[in-house]
Short mmCIF file of C-alpha atoms in Angstrom, two decimals:
data_model
loop_
_atom_site.label_atom_id
_atom_site.label_comp_id
_atom_site.label_asym_id
_atom_site.label_seq_id
_atom_site.Cartn_x
_atom_site.Cartn_y
_atom_site.Cartn_z
CA MET T 1331 -48.61 -5.53 61.00
CA ASP T 1332 -48.99 -7.15 57.67
CA LYS T 1333 -47.39 -10.84 56.19
CA ILE T 1334 -47.69 -9.77 52.80
CA GLU T 1335 -46.48 -6.14 53.67
CA THR T 1336 -43.17 -7.49 55.17
CA MET T 1337 -42.79 -9.69 52.77
CA ARG T 1338 -42.80 -7.52 50.24
CA ALA T 1339 -40.23 -5.32 52.03
CA PHE T 1340 -38.07 -7.93 52.78
CA VAL T 1341 -37.84 -8.93 48.88
CA ALA T 1342 -37.56 -4.81 48.03
CA VAL T 1343 -34.46 -5.07 50.16
CA ALA T 1344 -32.72 -8.14 48.85
CA GLN T 1345 -33.14 -6.71 45.05
CA GLU T 1346 -31.83 -3.43 45.73
CA ASN T 1347 -29.32 -4.90 48.37
CA SER T 1348 -29.79 -1.65 50.49
CA PHE T 1349 -32.79 -0.88 52.36
CA THR T 1350 -32.45 2.87 51.56
CA GLY T 1351 -33.28 1.38 47.55
CA ALA T 1352 -35.82 -0.31 49.08
CA GLY T 1353 -37.53 2.32 50.11
CA ARG T 1354 -37.37 4.39 46.99
CA ARG T 1355 -38.79 1.23 45.19
CA LEU T 1356 -41.90 1.57 47.72
CA GLY T 1357 -42.04 4.29 48.41
CA LEU T 1358 -41.28 3.96 52.16
CA SER T 1359 -38.99 5.63 54.71
CA THR T 1360 -35.57 3.56 55.55
CA LYS T 1361 -36.85 3.29 59.04
CA LEU T 1362 -39.97 1.96 58.17
CA VAL T 1363 -38.99 -1.25 55.88
CA SER T 1364 -36.12 -2.11 58.08
CA LYS T 1365 -38.83 -1.98 60.56
CA TYR T 1366 -40.81 -4.98 58.65
CA VAL T 1367 -37.82 -6.56 58.09
CA GLN T 1368 -36.77 -6.55 61.77
CA GLN T 1369 -40.59 -7.68 62.83
CA LEU T 1370 -40.52 -10.25 59.59
CA GLU T 1371 -37.15 -12.01 61.45
CA THR T 1372 -38.96 -12.10 64.98
CA ARG T 1373 -41.35 -14.06 63.30
CA LEU T 1374 -39.48 -15.92 62.21
CA GLN T 1375 -36.95 -16.58 64.68
CA THR T 1376 -34.09 -16.14 61.66
CA GLN T 1377 -31.80 -13.67 60.42
CA LEU T 1378 -32.83 -13.18 56.63
CA PHE T 1379 -29.68 -10.39 56.18
CA ASN T 1380 -26.12 -9.83 56.78
CA ARG T 1381 -25.84 -6.44 57.91
CA THR T 1382 -22.30 -4.09 57.89
CA THR T 1383 -22.74 -0.26 58.00
CA ARG T 1384 -21.86 -0.38 53.86
CA SER T 1385 -23.48 -3.82 52.55
CA VAL T 1386 -26.46 -5.95 53.10
CA SER T 1387 -26.39 -9.74 51.51
CA LEU T 1388 -29.13 -12.86 51.83
CA THR T 1389 -28.01 -14.79 54.29
CA ASP T 1390 -28.64 -18.75 53.47
CA VAL T 1391 -31.15 -18.73 55.06
CA GLY T 1392 -32.68 -15.47 53.71
CA ALA T 1393 -31.55 -16.85 50.01
CA ALA T 1394 -33.89 -19.67 50.65
CA TYR T 1395 -37.12 -17.63 51.32
CA LEU T 1396 -36.26 -15.09 48.59
CA GLU T 1397 -36.79 -18.40 46.28
CA ARG T 1398 -40.39 -19.63 48.19
CA CYS T 1399 -41.39 -15.86 49.14
CA ARG T 1400 -41.26 -14.09 45.55
CA PRO T 1401 -43.45 -16.52 43.71
CA ILE T 1402 -45.95 -15.83 46.45
CA LEU T 1403 -46.15 -12.18 46.10
CA GLU T 1404 -46.36 -12.82 41.71
CA GLN T 1405 -49.48 -14.02 42.89
CA MET T 1406 -51.21 -11.51 44.91
CA ASP T 1407 -50.61 -9.18 42.45
CA GLU T 1408 -51.84 -11.37 40.02
CA LEU T 1409 -55.32 -12.31 42.28
CA ASP T 1410 -55.52 -8.28 42.35
CA SER T 1411 -54.40 -7.10 39.11
CA LEU T 1412 -57.49 -9.93 38.11
CA VAL T 1413 -60.18 -8.32 39.47
CA ARG T 1414 -58.65 -5.21 38.77
CA GLU T 1415 -58.40 -6.29 34.57
CA ARG T 1416 -61.70 -8.45 34.93
CA GLN T 1417 -63.49 -4.52 35.67
CA GLY T 1418 -62.51 -3.57 32.02
CA ALA T 1419 -58.80 -2.05 32.85
CA LEU T 1420 -55.58 -2.54 32.55
CA ALA T 1421 -54.34 -2.85 35.80
CA GLY T 1422 -51.03 -3.61 38.11
CA PRO T 1423 -47.29 -3.69 37.68
CA ILE T 1424 -45.20 -3.71 34.94
CA ARG T 1425 -42.05 -4.19 35.92
CA LEU T 1426 -39.23 -3.84 32.13
CA THR T 1427 -35.70 -3.21 32.07
CA ALA T 1428 -34.09 -1.80 28.05
CA PRO T 1429 -30.73 -0.34 26.87
CA THR T 1430 -30.02 3.40 28.11
CA GLY T 1431 -30.64 4.84 24.95
CA PHE T 1432 -33.13 2.91 23.37
CA GLY T 1433 -35.38 2.69 26.46
CA SER T 1434 -34.42 6.73 26.95
CA THR T 1435 -36.43 7.93 23.44
CA ARG T 1436 -37.41 5.20 20.77
CA LEU T 1437 -39.16 3.25 23.34
CA THR T 1438 -40.49 5.84 25.65
CA GLN T 1439 -41.85 7.21 23.42
CA ALA T 1440 -43.72 4.01 21.74
CA LEU T 1441 -44.42 3.87 26.00
CA ILE T 1442 -46.87 7.62 26.26
CA GLN T 1443 -50.05 6.22 23.86
CA PHE T 1444 -50.02 2.48 25.77
CA LEU T 1445 -49.86 4.93 29.43
CA HIS T 1446 -52.37 7.45 28.47
CA GLU T 1447 -54.51 4.98 27.52
CA HIS T 1448 -53.76 3.07 30.23
CA ARG T 1449 -54.30 4.72 33.69
CA GLU T 1450 -53.83 2.05 36.02
CA VAL T 1451 -50.78 0.77 34.27
CA GLU T 1452 -47.88 1.02 37.03
CA LEU T 1453 -44.41 1.18 35.22
CA ASP T 1454 -40.84 0.80 36.69
CA MET T 1455 -38.56 0.97 33.88
CA LYS T 1456 -34.64 -0.12 34.65
CA LEU T 1457 -32.82 1.33 31.90
CA THR T 1458 -29.12 -0.20 32.01
CA ASP T 1459 -26.51 -1.23 29.35
CA ASN T 1460 -25.82 -4.04 31.14
CA ARG T 1461 -27.54 -7.44 31.01
CA VAL T 1462 -30.31 -7.92 33.86
CA ALA T 1463 -30.80 -11.38 34.84
CA LEU T 1464 -35.15 -11.06 34.68
CA ILE T 1465 -35.72 -13.52 37.48
CA GLU T 1466 -33.20 -12.10 40.07
CA GLU T 1467 -34.21 -8.56 39.58
CA GLY T 1468 -38.21 -9.53 39.68
CA LEU T 1469 -38.53 -8.37 36.00
CA ASP T 1470 -41.36 -8.88 33.86
CA LEU T 1471 -40.20 -7.89 30.73
CA ALA T 1472 -36.23 -7.61 28.89
CA ILE T 1473 -35.83 -5.22 25.70
CA ARG T 1474 -32.60 -6.13 23.80
CA ILE T 1475 -31.39 -5.47 20.73
CA GLY T 1476 -29.22 -7.69 18.54
CA ALA T 1477 -28.04 -11.49 19.24
CA LEU T 1478 -30.02 -13.12 21.84
CA ARG T 1479 -27.76 -14.79 24.22
CA ASP T 1480 -30.08 -15.94 26.94
CA SER T 1481 -31.59 -19.36 25.05
CA THR T 1482 -33.99 -19.85 28.93
CA LEU T 1483 -36.10 -16.76 28.24
CA ILE T 1484 -38.85 -16.70 25.63
CA ALA T 1485 -37.94 -13.75 22.55
CA ARG T 1486 -40.58 -12.18 20.27
CA LYS T 1487 -39.32 -9.88 17.69
CA LEU T 1488 -41.08 -6.66 18.26
CA SER T 1489 -39.19 -4.34 14.70
CA ASP T 1490 -35.76 -5.14 13.53
CA MET T 1491 -32.83 -1.99 14.42
CA PRO T 1492 -30.60 -0.68 10.89
CA LEU T 1493 -27.49 -0.56 11.93
CA ILE T 1494 -25.66 2.40 10.39
CA VAL T 1495 -21.93 3.37 10.01
CA CYS T 1496 -21.56 6.92 9.93
CA ALA T 1497 -18.80 9.78 10.42
CA SER T 1498 -18.34 13.94 11.20
CA PRO T 1499 -18.23 16.05 8.22
CA ASP T 1500 -15.34 17.10 10.10
CA TYR T 1501 -13.04 13.80 10.17
CA LEU T 1502 -14.07 12.34 6.77
CA ASP T 1503 -12.67 15.93 5.67
CA THR T 1504 -9.86 15.61 7.53
CA HIS T 1505 -9.09 11.24 6.76
CA GLY T 1506 -10.69 11.01 3.53
CA ARG T 1507 -14.42 9.11 2.50
CA PRO T 1508 -14.00 5.17 2.22
CA GLN T 1509 -15.22 4.22 -1.16
CA ASP T 1510 -14.89 0.33 -0.52
CA PRO T 1511 -14.90 -1.43 2.88
CA ARG T 1512 -11.58 -3.00 2.58
CA ALA T 1513 -10.49 1.32 3.40
CA LEU T 1514 -11.71 1.03 6.78
CA SER T 1515 -8.23 -0.86 8.03
CA THR T 1516 -6.72 2.67 7.45
CA HIS T 1517 -9.63 4.30 9.44
CA ALA T 1518 -10.36 4.92 13.30
CA CYS T 1519 -13.21 2.96 14.14
CA LEU T 1520 -15.02 2.84 16.75
CA VAL T 1521 -16.00 -0.59 18.42
CA ASP T 1522 -19.33 -1.77 20.46
CA ASN T 1523 -17.97 -3.85 22.64
CA ASN T 1524 -21.44 -5.51 23.36
CA GLN T 1525 -21.36 -7.08 20.11
CA VAL T 1526 -20.15 -11.47 19.87
CA GLU T 1527 -18.23 -10.36 17.28
CA LEU T 1528 -15.78 -7.34 18.57
CA ASN T 1529 -13.82 -6.45 16.12
CA VAL T 1530 -15.59 -7.26 12.44
CA TRP T 1531 -18.13 -5.39 10.99
CA ARG T 1532 -19.66 -7.62 7.77
CA PHE T 1533 -20.80 -5.22 4.68
CA HIS T 1534 -23.18 -6.79 2.06
CA ALA T 1535 -23.26 -5.25 -1.93
CA ASP T 1536 -24.01 -7.56 -4.86
CA GLY T 1537 -25.25 -11.03 -3.46
CA GLN T 1538 -21.55 -10.61 -1.88
CA GLU T 1539 -20.46 -10.08 1.91
CA HIS T 1540 -16.96 -8.26 2.85
CA VAL T 1541 -16.08 -9.36 6.14
CA ILE T 1542 -13.49 -6.24 7.47
CA ARG T 1543 -11.74 -7.17 10.21
CA LEU T 1544 -10.87 -3.35 12.44
CA ASN T 1545 -8.49 -2.07 14.52
CA GLY T 1546 -10.68 0.07 17.13
CA ALA T 1547 -8.10 1.67 19.29
CA VAL T 1548 -11.92 2.99 21.60
CA GLN T 1549 -14.22 0.87 22.51
CA ALA T 1550 -17.78 1.45 24.38
CA ASN T 1551 -20.99 -0.62 25.53
CA SER T 1552 -23.08 1.93 24.95
CA PRO T 1553 -23.93 2.79 21.02
CA GLY T 1554 -24.97 6.37 22.99
CA ALA T 1555 -21.49 7.04 23.66
CA LEU T 1556 -20.51 5.60 20.10
CA THR T 1557 -22.55 8.29 18.46
CA GLN T 1558 -21.58 11.20 20.65
CA MET T 1559 -17.49 10.00 20.05
CA ALA T 1560 -18.40 9.74 15.99
CA ILE T 1561 -19.99 13.62 16.29
CA GLY T 1562 -16.92 14.17 18.18
CA GLY T 1563 -14.42 13.81 15.31
CA LEU T 1564 -13.04 10.43 17.05
CA GLY T 1565 -13.66 7.51 13.50
CA ILE T 1566 -16.10 6.10 12.24
CA ALA T 1567 -18.97 4.03 13.85
CA ARG T 1568 -21.82 1.45 13.65
CA CYS T 1569 -24.61 2.09 15.02
CA PRO T 1570 -28.00 1.31 15.75
CA LEU T 1571 -30.72 4.01 13.71
CA TYR T 1572 -31.91 4.84 16.46
CA ALA T 1573 -28.46 6.23 18.06
CA ALA T 1574 -27.72 8.36 15.02
CA GLU T 1575 -30.68 9.39 13.36
CA ALA T 1576 -31.09 12.93 14.94
CA ALA T 1577 -27.32 13.39 14.21
CA LEU T 1578 -27.76 11.79 11.02
CA GLU T 1579 -30.72 14.86 10.15
CA ASP T 1580 -28.97 17.61 11.68
CA GLY T 1581 -25.87 17.14 9.52
CA SER T 1582 -23.07 16.54 12.33
CA LEU T 1583 -23.15 12.97 11.19
CA GLU T 1584 -22.38 11.48 7.35
CA ARG T 1585 -23.11 8.21 6.32
CA VAL T 1586 -19.86 5.86 5.40
CA LEU T 1587 -20.17 3.53 2.08
CA PRO T 1588 -24.17 4.18 1.55
CA ASP T 1589 -23.78 2.12 -0.91
CA TYR T 1590 -23.22 -1.03 1.29
CA THR T 1591 -25.70 -2.55 4.00
CA THR T 1592 -24.55 -3.66 6.81
CA ASP T 1593 -26.11 -5.98 9.49
CA VAL T 1594 -30.07 -4.79 10.61
CA PHE T 1595 -29.85 -6.20 14.31
CA GLY T 1596 -33.61 -7.33 15.49
CA VAL T 1597 -35.33 -4.99 18.77
CA TYR T 1598 -36.92 -8.73 20.99
CA ALA T 1599 -39.47 -8.94 23.83
CA LEU T 1600 -38.11 -11.29 26.60
CA TYR T 1601 -39.61 -12.57 29.65
CA PRO T 1602 -39.25 -16.04 31.45
CA PRO T 1603 -40.70 -19.19 30.32
CA ASN T 1604 -41.49 -20.05 34.25
CA ARG T 1605 -43.82 -16.93 34.16
CA HIS T 1606 -47.75 -16.26 32.97
CA LEU T 1607 -47.92 -13.09 30.95
CA THR T 1608 -50.74 -10.91 32.59
CA ARG T 1609 -53.09 -9.34 29.63
CA ARG T 1610 -51.25 -5.61 30.68
CA VAL T 1611 -47.90 -7.60 29.92
CA ARG T 1612 -49.01 -9.58 26.98
CA ALA T 1613 -51.04 -5.99 25.48
CA LEU T 1614 -47.85 -3.64 25.86
CA ILE T 1615 -46.32 -6.50 24.22
CA ASP T 1616 -48.40 -6.17 21.10
CA HIS T 1617 -48.61 -2.34 21.43
CA LEU T 1618 -44.53 -2.23 21.02
CA ALA T 1619 -44.78 -4.68 18.33
CA GLN T 1620 -46.93 -2.07 16.55
CA GLU T 1621 -45.65 1.49 17.95
CA LEU T 1622 -41.83 0.49 16.95
CA GLN T 1623 -42.88 -0.68 13.44
CA ARG T 1624 -44.59 2.31 12.09
CA PRO T 1625 -42.98 4.07 9.78
CA ARG T 1626 -40.77 7.12 11.10
CA SER T 1627 -42.21 10.40 9.93
#
């Protein structure tokens, strides 16, 4: 049995905490993944996983083996990709994570052309609104929007992402259209609990900053969910432009306080400092920077 394949199976099970999930990741049957791991344990004469009917977790030895095993596999992938890329074509895996809403809309739209042009690139995209640990999950790249919290990662800004304040016309017809940020204190505000300042919105006009403290009875960690709540008339939301632009265009949302500006977030590509960026990952970052800064038609 190929030692590298058994190591790949082991790493996949560790990342997924599941033999079934590892099989899906590798395109193998659960039975074959289990066989590979068992053969690896037999060769090493140790148990790498604690197994129950409900869970799979690393043993102490397994955790230590994973720490050494992962960079070896990354180097093997690098060698394979280097040969193919030296022949002219970008090739090999790119594993990235991104927020669900942005990843399934603007990011996907930006990725399509890149993947058409580089058919030998194998993209594995993990969309989640939770922060993902890149190194532990074996990821090459994270796309994140907003304030950066993890100083251990290297960040490259790809574009700006304006925040807009909006509500449904029905809500505004019923509760009134605020003319001043201070009026928001009398409105139902929908709050993104990913933000560092949870119940604070900042506005700017005529060189002055207005800091508004909200009573946000409804919170969510997804801009897409907040946008849908605003469309449904639950209150006033502050959303990244990508989440609300379609609803603004079709009239199901209306800008609130259009004479005031609020924060502008950055869209960033983040990657671990101890990982050499492959040519394909660098090319993807360059492509995203160009595409995400392109004016929307």
